[in-house]
XYZ file of C-alpha atoms in Angstrom:
613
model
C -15.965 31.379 -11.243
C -12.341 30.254 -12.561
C -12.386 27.356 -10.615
C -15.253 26.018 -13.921
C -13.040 26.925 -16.002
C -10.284 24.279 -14.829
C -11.501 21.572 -12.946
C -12.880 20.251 -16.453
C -11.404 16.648 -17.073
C -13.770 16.021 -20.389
C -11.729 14.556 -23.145
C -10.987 17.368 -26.056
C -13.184 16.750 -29.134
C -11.694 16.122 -32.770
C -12.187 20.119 -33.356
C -10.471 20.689 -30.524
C -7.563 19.058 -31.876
C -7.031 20.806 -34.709
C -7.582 24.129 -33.298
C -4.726 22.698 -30.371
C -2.827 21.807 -33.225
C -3.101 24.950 -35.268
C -1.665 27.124 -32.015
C 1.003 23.757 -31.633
C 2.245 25.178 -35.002
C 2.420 28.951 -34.342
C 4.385 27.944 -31.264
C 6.577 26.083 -33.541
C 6.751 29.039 -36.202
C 6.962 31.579 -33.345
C 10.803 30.499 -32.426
C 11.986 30.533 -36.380
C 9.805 30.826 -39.142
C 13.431 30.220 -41.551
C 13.979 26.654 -39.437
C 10.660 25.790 -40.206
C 10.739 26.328 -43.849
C 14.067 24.387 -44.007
C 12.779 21.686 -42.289
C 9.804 21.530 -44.822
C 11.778 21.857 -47.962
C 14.208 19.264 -46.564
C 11.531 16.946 -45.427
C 9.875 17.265 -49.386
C 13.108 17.082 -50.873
C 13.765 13.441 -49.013
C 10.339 12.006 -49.880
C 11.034 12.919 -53.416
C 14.589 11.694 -53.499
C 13.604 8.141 -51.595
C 10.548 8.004 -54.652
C 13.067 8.185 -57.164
C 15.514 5.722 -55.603
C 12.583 3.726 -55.313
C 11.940 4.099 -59.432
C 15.559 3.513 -60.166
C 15.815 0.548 -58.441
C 12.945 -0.899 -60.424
C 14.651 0.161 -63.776
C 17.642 -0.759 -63.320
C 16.228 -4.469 -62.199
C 14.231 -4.075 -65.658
C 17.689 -3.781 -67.276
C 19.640 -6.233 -65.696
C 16.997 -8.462 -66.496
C 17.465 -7.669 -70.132
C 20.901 -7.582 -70.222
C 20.637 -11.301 -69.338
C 18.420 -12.153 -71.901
C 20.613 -10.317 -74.241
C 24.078 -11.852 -73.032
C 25.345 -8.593 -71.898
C 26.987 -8.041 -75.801
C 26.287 -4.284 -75.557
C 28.702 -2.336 -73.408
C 25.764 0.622 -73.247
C 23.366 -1.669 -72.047
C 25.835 -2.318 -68.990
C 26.646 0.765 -68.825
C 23.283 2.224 -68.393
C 22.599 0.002 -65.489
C 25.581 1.276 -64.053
C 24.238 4.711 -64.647
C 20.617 3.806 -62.931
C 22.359 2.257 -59.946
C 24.406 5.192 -59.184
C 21.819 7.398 -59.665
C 19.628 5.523 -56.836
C 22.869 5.098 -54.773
C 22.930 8.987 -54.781
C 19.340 9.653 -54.291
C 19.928 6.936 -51.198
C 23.150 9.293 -50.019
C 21.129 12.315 -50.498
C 18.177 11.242 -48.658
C 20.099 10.121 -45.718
C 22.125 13.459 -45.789
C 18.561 15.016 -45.573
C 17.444 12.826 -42.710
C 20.425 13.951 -40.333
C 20.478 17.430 -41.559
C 16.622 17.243 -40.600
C 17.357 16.005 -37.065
C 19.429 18.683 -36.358
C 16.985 21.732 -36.867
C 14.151 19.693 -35.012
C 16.884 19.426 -32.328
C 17.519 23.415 -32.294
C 13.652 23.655 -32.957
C 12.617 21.730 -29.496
C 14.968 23.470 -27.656
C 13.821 27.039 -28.603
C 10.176 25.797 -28.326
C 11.035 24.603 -25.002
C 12.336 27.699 -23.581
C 9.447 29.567 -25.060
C 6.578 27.252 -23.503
C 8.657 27.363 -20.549
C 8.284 31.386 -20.342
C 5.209 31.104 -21.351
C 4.134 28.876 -18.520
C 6.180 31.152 -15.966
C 4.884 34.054 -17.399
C 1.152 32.910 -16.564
C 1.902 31.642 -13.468
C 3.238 34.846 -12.479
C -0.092 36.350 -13.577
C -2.169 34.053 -11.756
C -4.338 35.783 -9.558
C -4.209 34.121 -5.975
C -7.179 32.921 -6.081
C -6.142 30.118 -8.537
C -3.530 29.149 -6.111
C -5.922 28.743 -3.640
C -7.833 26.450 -5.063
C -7.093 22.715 -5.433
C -8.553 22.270 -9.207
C -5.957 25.144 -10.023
C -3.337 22.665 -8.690
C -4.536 19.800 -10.824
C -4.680 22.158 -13.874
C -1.032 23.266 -12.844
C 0.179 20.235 -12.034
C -0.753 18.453 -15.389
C 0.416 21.552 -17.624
C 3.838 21.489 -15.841
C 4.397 18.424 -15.897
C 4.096 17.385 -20.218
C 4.339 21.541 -21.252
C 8.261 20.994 -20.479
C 8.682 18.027 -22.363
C 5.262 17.785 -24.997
C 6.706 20.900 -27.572
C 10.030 18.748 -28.356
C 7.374 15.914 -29.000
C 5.176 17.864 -31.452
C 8.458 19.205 -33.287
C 9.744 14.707 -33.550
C 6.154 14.021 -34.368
C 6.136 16.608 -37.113
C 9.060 15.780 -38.740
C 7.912 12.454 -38.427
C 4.651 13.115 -40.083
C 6.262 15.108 -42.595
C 9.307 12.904 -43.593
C 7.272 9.436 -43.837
C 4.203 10.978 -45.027
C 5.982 12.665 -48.013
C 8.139 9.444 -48.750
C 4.650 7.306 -48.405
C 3.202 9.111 -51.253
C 6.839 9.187 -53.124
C 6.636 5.532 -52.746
C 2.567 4.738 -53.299
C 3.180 6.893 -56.773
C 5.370 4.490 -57.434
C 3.382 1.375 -56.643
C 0.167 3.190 -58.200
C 2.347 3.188 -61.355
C 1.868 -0.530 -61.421
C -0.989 -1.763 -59.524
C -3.323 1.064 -58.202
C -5.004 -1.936 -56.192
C -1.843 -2.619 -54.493
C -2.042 1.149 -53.498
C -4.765 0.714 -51.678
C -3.583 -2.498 -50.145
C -0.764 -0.694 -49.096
C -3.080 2.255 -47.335
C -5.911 0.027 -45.998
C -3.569 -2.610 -44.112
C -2.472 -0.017 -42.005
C -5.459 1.742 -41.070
C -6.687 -0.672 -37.998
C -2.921 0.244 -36.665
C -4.001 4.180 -36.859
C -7.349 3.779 -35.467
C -5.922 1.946 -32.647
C -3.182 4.365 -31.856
C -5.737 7.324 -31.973
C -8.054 5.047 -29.543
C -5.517 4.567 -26.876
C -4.433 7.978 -26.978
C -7.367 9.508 -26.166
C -7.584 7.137 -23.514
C -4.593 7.318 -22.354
C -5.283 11.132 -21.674
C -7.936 10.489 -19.831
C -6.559 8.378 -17.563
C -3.892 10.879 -16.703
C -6.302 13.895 -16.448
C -8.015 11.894 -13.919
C -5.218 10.637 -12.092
C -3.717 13.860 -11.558
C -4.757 14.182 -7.837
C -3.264 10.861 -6.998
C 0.064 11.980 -8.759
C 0.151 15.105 -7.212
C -0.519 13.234 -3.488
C 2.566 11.035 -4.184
C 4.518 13.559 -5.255
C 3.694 15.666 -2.518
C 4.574 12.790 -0.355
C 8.052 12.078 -1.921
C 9.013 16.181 -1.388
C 7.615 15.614 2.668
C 9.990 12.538 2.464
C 13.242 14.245 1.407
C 12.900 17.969 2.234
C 14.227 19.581 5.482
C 11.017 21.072 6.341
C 9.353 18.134 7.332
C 12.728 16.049 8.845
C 12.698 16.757 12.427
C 8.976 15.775 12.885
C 9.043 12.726 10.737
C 11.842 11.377 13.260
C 10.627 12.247 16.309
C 7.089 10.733 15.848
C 8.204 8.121 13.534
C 5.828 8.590 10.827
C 8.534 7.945 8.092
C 7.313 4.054 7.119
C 3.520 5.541 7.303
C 4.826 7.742 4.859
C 6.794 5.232 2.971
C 3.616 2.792 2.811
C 1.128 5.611 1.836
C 3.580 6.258 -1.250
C 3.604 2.509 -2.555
C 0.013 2.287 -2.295
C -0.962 5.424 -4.530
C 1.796 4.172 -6.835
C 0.496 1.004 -6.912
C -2.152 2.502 -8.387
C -0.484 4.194 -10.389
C 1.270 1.523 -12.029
C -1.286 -1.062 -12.192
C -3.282 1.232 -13.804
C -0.679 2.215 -16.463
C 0.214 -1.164 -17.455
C -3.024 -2.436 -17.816
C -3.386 0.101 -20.789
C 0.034 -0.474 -22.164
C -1.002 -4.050 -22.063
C -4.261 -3.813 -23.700
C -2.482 -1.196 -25.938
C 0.112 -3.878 -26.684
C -2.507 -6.918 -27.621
C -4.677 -5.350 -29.902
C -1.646 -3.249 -31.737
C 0.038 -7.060 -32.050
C -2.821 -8.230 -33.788
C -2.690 -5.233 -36.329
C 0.255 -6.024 -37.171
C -0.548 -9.683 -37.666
C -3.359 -8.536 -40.648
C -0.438 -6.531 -42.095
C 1.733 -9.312 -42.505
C -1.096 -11.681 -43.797
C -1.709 -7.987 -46.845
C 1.852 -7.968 -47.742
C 1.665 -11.426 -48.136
C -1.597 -11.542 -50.397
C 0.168 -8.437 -52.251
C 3.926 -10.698 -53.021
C 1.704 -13.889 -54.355
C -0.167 -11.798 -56.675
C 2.555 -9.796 -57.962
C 4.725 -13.204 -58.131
C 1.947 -15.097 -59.790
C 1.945 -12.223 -62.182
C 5.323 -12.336 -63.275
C 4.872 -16.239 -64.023
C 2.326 -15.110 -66.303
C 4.086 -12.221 -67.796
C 1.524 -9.485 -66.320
C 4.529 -8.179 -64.103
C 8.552 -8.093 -64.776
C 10.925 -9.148 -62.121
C 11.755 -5.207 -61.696
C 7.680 -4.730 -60.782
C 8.177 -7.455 -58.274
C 11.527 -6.329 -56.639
C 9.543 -2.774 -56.402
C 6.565 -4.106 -55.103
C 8.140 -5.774 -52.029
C 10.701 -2.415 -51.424
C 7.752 -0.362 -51.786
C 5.720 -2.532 -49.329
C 8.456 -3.033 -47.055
C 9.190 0.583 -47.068
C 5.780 1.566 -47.233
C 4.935 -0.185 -44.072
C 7.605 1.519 -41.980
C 6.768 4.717 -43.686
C 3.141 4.108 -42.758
C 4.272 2.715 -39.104
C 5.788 6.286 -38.575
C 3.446 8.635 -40.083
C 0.862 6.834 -38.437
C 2.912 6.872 -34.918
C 3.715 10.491 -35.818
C -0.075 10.933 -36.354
C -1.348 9.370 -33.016
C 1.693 11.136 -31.121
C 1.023 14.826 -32.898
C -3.179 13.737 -31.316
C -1.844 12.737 -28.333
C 0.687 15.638 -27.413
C -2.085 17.969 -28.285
C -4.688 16.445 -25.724
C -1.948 16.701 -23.500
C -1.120 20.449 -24.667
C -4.891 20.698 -24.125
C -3.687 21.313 -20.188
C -1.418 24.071 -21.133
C -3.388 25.909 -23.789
C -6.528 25.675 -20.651
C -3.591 26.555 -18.156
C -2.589 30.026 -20.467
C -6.146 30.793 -20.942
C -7.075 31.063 -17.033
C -9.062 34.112 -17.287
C -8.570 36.498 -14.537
C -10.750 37.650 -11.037
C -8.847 40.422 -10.562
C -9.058 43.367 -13.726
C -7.924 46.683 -14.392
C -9.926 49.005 -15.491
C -9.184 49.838 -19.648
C -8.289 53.165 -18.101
C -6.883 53.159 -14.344
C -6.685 56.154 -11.967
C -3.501 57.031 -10.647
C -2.943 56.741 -7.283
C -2.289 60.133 -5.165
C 0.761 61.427 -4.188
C -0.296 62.133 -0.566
C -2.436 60.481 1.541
C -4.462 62.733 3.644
C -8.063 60.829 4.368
C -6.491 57.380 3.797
C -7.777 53.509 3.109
C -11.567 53.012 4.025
C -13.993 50.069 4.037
C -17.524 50.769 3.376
C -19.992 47.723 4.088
C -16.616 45.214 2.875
C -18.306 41.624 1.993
C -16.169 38.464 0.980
C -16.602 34.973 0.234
C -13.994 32.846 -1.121
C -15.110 30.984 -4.339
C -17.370 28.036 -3.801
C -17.221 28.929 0.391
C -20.621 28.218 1.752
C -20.140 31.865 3.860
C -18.507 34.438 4.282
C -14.840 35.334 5.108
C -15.969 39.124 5.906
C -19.550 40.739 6.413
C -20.297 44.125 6.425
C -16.823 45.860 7.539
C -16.661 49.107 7.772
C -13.229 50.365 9.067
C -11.000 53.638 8.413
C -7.529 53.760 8.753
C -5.969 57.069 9.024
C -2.280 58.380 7.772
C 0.376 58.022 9.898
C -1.849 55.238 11.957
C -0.910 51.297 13.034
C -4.472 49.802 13.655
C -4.060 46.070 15.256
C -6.548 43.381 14.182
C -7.017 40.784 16.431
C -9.418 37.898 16.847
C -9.616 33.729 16.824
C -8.142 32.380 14.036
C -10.479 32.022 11.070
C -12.134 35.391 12.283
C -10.983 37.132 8.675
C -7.759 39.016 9.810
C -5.677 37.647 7.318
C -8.330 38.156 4.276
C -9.266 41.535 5.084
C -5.525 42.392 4.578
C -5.802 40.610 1.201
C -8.418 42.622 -0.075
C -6.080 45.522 1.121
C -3.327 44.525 -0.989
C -6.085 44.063 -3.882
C -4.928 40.043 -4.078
C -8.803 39.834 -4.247
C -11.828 42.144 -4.766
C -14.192 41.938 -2.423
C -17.755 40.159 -3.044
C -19.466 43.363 -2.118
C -19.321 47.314 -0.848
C -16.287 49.101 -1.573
C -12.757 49.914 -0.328
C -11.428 52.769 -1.148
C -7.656 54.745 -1.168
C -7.854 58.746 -0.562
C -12.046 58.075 -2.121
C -10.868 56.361 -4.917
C -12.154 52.621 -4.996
C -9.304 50.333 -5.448
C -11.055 48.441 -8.473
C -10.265 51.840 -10.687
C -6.964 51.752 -9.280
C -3.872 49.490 -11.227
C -3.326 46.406 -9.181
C 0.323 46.605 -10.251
C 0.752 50.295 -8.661
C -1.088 49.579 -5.713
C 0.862 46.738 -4.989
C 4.331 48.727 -5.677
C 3.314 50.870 -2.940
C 2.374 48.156 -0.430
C 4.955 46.588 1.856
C 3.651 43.395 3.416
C 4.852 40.485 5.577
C 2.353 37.705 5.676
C 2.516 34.587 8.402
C 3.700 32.381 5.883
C 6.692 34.670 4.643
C 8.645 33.456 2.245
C 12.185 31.950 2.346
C 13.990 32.602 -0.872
C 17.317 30.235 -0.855
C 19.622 33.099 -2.440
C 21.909 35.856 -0.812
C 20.712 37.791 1.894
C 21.328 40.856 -0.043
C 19.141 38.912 -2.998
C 16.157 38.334 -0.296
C 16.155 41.945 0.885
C 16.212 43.199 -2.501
C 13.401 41.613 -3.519
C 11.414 44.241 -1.694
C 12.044 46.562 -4.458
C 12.929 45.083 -7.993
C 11.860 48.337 -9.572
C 14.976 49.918 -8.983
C 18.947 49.037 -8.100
C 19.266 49.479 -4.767
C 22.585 49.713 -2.899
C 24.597 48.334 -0.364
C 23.895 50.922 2.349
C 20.128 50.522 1.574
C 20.150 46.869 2.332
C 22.221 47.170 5.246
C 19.781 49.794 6.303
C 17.078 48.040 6.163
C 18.439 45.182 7.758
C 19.359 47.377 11.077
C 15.836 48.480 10.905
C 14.608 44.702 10.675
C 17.504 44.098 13.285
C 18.903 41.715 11.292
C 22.461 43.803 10.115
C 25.035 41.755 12.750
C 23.076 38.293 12.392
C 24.265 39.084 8.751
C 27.180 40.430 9.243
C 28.611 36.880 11.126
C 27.866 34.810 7.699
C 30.567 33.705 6.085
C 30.259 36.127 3.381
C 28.145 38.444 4.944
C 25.476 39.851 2.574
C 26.302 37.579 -0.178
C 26.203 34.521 1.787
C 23.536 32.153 0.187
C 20.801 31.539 2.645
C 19.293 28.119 3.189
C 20.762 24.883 3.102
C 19.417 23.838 -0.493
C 22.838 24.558 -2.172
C 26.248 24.760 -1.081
C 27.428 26.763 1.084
C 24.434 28.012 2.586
C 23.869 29.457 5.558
C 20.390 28.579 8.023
C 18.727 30.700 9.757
C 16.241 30.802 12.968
C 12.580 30.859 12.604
C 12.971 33.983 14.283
C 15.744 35.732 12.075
C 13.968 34.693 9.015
C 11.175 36.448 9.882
C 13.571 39.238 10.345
C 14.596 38.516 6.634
C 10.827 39.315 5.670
C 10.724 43.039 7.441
C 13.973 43.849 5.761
C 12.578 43.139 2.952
C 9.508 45.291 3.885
C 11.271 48.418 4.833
C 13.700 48.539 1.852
C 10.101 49.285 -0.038
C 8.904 53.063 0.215
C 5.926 51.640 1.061
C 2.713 53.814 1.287
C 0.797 51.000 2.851
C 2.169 48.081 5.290
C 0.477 45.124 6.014
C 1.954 42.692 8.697
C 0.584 39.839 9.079
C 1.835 38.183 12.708
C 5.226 39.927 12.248
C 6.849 38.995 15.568
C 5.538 35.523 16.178
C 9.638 34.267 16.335
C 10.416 37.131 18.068
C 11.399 37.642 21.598
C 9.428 39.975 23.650
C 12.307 42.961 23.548
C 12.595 42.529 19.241
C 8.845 42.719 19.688
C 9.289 46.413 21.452
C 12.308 47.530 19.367
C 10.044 46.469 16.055
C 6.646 48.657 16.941
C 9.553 51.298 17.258
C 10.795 50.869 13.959
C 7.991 50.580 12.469
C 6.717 54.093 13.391
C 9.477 55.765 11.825
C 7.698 54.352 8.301
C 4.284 55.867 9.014
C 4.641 59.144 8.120
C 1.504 59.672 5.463
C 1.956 55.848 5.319
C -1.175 53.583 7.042
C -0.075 50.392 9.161
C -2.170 47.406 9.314
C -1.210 44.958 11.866
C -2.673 41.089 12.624
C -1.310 39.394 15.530
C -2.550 37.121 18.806
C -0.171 39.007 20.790
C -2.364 41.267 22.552
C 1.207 42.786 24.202
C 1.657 43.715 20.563
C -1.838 45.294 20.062
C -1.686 47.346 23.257
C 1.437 49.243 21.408
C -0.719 50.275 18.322
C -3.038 53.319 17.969
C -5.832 51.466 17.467
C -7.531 47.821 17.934
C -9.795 46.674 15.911
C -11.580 42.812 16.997
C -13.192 40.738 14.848
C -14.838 37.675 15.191
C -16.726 35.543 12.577
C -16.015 37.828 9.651
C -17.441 41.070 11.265
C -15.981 44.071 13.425
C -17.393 43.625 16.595
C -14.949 46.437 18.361
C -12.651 48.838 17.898
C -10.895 51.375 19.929
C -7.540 52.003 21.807
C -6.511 49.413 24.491
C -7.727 51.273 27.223
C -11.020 52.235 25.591
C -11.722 48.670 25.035
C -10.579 47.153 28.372
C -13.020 49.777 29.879
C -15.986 48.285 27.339
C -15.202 45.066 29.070
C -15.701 43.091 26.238
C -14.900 40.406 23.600
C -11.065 41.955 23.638
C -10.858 42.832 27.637
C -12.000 39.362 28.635
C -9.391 37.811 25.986
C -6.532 40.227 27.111
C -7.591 39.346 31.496
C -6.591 35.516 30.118
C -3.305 36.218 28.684
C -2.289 38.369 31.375
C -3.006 34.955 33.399
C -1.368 32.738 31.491
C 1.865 34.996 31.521
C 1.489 35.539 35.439
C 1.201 31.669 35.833
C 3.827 31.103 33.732
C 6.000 33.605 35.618
């Protein structure tokens, strides 16, 4: 099942990391492989360069110190120093020139990466079968490789020209100091070691603190967007649930944040006292060298080098390590995104898919249909077997939770079904593209959606495959009996819809679901699939829609859901389920004669509407 295959919160291992790592670098080599050998050359080109300065200013120490001894009486002898400090001046210069030159490609770098990880993660989400969004591990998963995927690449591209510029200048500079002392060398390496192993230790658990905090940052986020978004306004107000809301927030970010800074603190402490048994090394490492040159072991150049090279090897240590721990760290983190891209899918085509007919003639059937949602403990569906002809509107009706709505998404082949088969015109839709199939399926679900663009944008979106024109979205529109609701806008078509950015325009309940059928009929659909399509309608739009709606079924099937058994009456066919199975089917009259399940629930609306009237 996919849910196994992200709901896993177990820490990556060290393999992991360099496999992470390895596809961190093809994602950085992917948006230029010429940036990236630039950087390189320019981050080998400064180590070398800060080496030599390093080296110069040594010798040229070495011959100041003999020009003193000497008096200065030869004008070469000056003159060479000169010579040795301008060369390390320039090597400085040179370096530095490197370093900003250096910060400008990993700026270009990052943003390229960005925009690619960014597609990427679109891309997949896109893919996503909808059983992943279904699911609340998927939301975790998604949650977690949103949330560092935007910012992480730009990390891994600092953290690698960290790594690279400090770690090349660290050996530039521990050549240098090997030179002299190889045991100061390894002073130099060893006292920073506790500093890495700490920064590594924190990091992994650092990410697993956030991989298992992710439900209790998605909960307060979800709480800030009820907080601040329209949807949600009127209702907060008018039962004054706004300080429950409030309160609920500080409390899961209290635990956030106590959390957090406990392991910045401990983070904090035991980093402090690594850098405590550095300072006590480089100390060690001056009174030797110092004591050395008292005894003539060591020159006053060795000395000056030594604590340059120390001091310069510590910060160049400092960063490569931080570089280091940050590169381990981003790719635990990447670890998310890398799990997020490989979400395998439920739903396949086969290598091979059959096209789908040109004309329908025996039309969509299902033949012993069984479904079960992933980890359900029964069935959505048992055992349905149901035709639906060409040119027919068959009404589903039953309580809610009966399996209306998921027997229309196995129609629209957003899932396969657990068992039997449903087939198009005999062909089973598993051998069928999902992509076709879905081009030639119109559908309005209960939860339509309500894009905030143009009204001409939302109806369009029926049919990206092709440009459509004006008169095709004002067509549609009439048909959805939508076209003067539009036309009184401010700028008609193009009039933004929503109030999410300026100058928007909101709509009713009722004429956004109007918004959805445009968008249905501007599809030449071979299948529609309306799911509760006039519950903001008025009983009249409710009429004038069925009408409509027959006009599209030529060769084309119609399946309906609704509760409004007015509705139902209108179709060819009814078809009642209850509990996941068909229990009848017929026309109204058939079915108010069999004086069952549907008759007894129709004889209590007509009551209720009687009452009412």
């Amino acid at each position: 099942m996919p849910e196994n295959n992200i709901q896993s919160t177990k820490e990556p291992s060290f393999s992991h990391f360099f496999t992470h790592l390895i596809r961190a670098l093809q994602l950085v080599w992917s948006v230029g492989p010429g940036l990236f050998c630039a950087s390189l050359t320019l981050q080998i080109t400064r180590g070398a360069l800060l080496a030599v300065s390093l080296y110069l200013t040594k010798l040229a120490l070495e011959a100041v110190q003999s020009g003193m001894d000497t008096g200065f009486h030869s004008e070469d002898a000056f003159r060479h120093v000169l010579f040795l400090i301008g060369c390390g001046t320039l090597a400085l210069l040179l370096a530095s020139l490197g370093r900003a030159w250096l910060e400008w490609l990993t700026t270009v770098q990052s943003q390229r990466l960005t925009d690619n990880v960014s597609s990427s993660l679109h891309t997949r989400s896109l893919d996503a079968d909808l059983e992943y969004y279904e699911s609340p591990n998927y939301h975790d998963s998604m949650h977690l490789a949103q949330r560092e995927a935007f910012y992480r690449p730009a990390r891994i591209m600092t953290n690698l020209a960290r790594v690279g510029q400090n770690g090349l200048a660290l050996l530039g500079v521990a050549g240098v100091v090997w030179l002299g002392s190889w045991v100061l060398a390894l002073v130099l390496f060893g006292a920073a070691i506790p500093g890495m192993l700490v920064k590594l230790y924190y990091s992994r658990k650092w990410f697993a603190w956030q991989t298992g905090m992710a439900e209790t940052e998605r909960q307060a986020n979800y709480i800030n967007w009820v907080m601040t978004q329209e949807t949600f306004a009127k209702e907060i107000r008018l039962f004054d649930i706004g300080a429950w809301l409030k309160n609920r927030f500080i409390l899961l970010r209290d635990k956030i944040r106590t959390a957090k800074s406990s392991i910045a603190y401990q983070r904090s402490l035991r980093e402090s006292a690594t850098h405590l048994g550095t300072a006590l090394a480089l100390f060690g490492a001056l009174v030797w060298i110092a004591h050395g040159v008292f005894e003539g072991r060591y020159t006053v150049g060795d000395l000056a080098m030594v604590m340059l090279a120390f001091q310069r090897g510590q910060q160049y240590i400092t960063e490569t390590m931080s570089g280091l721990a940050g590169l381990y760290e981003d790719n635990l983190f990447l670890s998310h995104f890398f799990r997020f891209l490989d979400l395998p899918p439920t739903v396949v085509d086969k290598p091979v898919p059959t096209a789908l007919p040109t004309t329908f003639n025996d039309g969509l059937s299902f033949s012993s249909v069984s479904f079960r949602y992933p980890h359900a403990e029964r069935n959505a569906l048992s055992e349905i077997d149901l035709t639906i002809h060409p040119g027919e509107l068959v009404a589903l009706v039953g309580d809610n939770g009966s399996g209306k709505t998921t027997l229309m998404k196995l129609a629209c082949r957003l899932y396969d079904p657990t068992k039997g088969h449903l087939q198009l015109e005999g062909i089973d839709l598993r051998d069928v593209s999902k992509n076709a199939l879905r081009q030639s399926v119109s559908a309005v679900f209960q939860d339509f959606a309500r894009f905030q663009f143009t009204a001409a944008e939302n109806i369009g979106f029926g049919d990206t495959t092709r440009d459509l024109e004006s008169c095709e979205l004002e067509r549609s529109a009439r048909q959805a009996q939508l076209h003067e609701t539009i036309e009184k806008l401010p700028e008609g078509y193009h009039t933004t819809l929503g109030r999410l950015f300026q100058g928007g325009a909101e709509l009713s309940l009722g004429e956004w679901q109007k918004v959805a059928l445009a968008r249905a009929y501007v599809r030449h659909s071979r299948l529609y699939v309306l799911d509760e399509p006039t519950a903001s309608m008025d009983t009249r739009a409710e009429r004038n829609f069925i009408e409509e709606l027959r006009k599209h079924l030529h060769q084309s099937l119609g399946l309906l859901a609704t509760h409004r058994l007015s509705l139902a009456r209108l179709c060819d066919r009814i078809c009642v389920l209850g509990d996941g199975r068909l229990v009848e089917q017929g026309t109204h009259e058939e079915l108010i004669e069999l004086g069952g399940k549907y008759a007894h629930r129709f004889a209590t609306q007509a009551n209720h509407y009687r009452e009412r009237s």
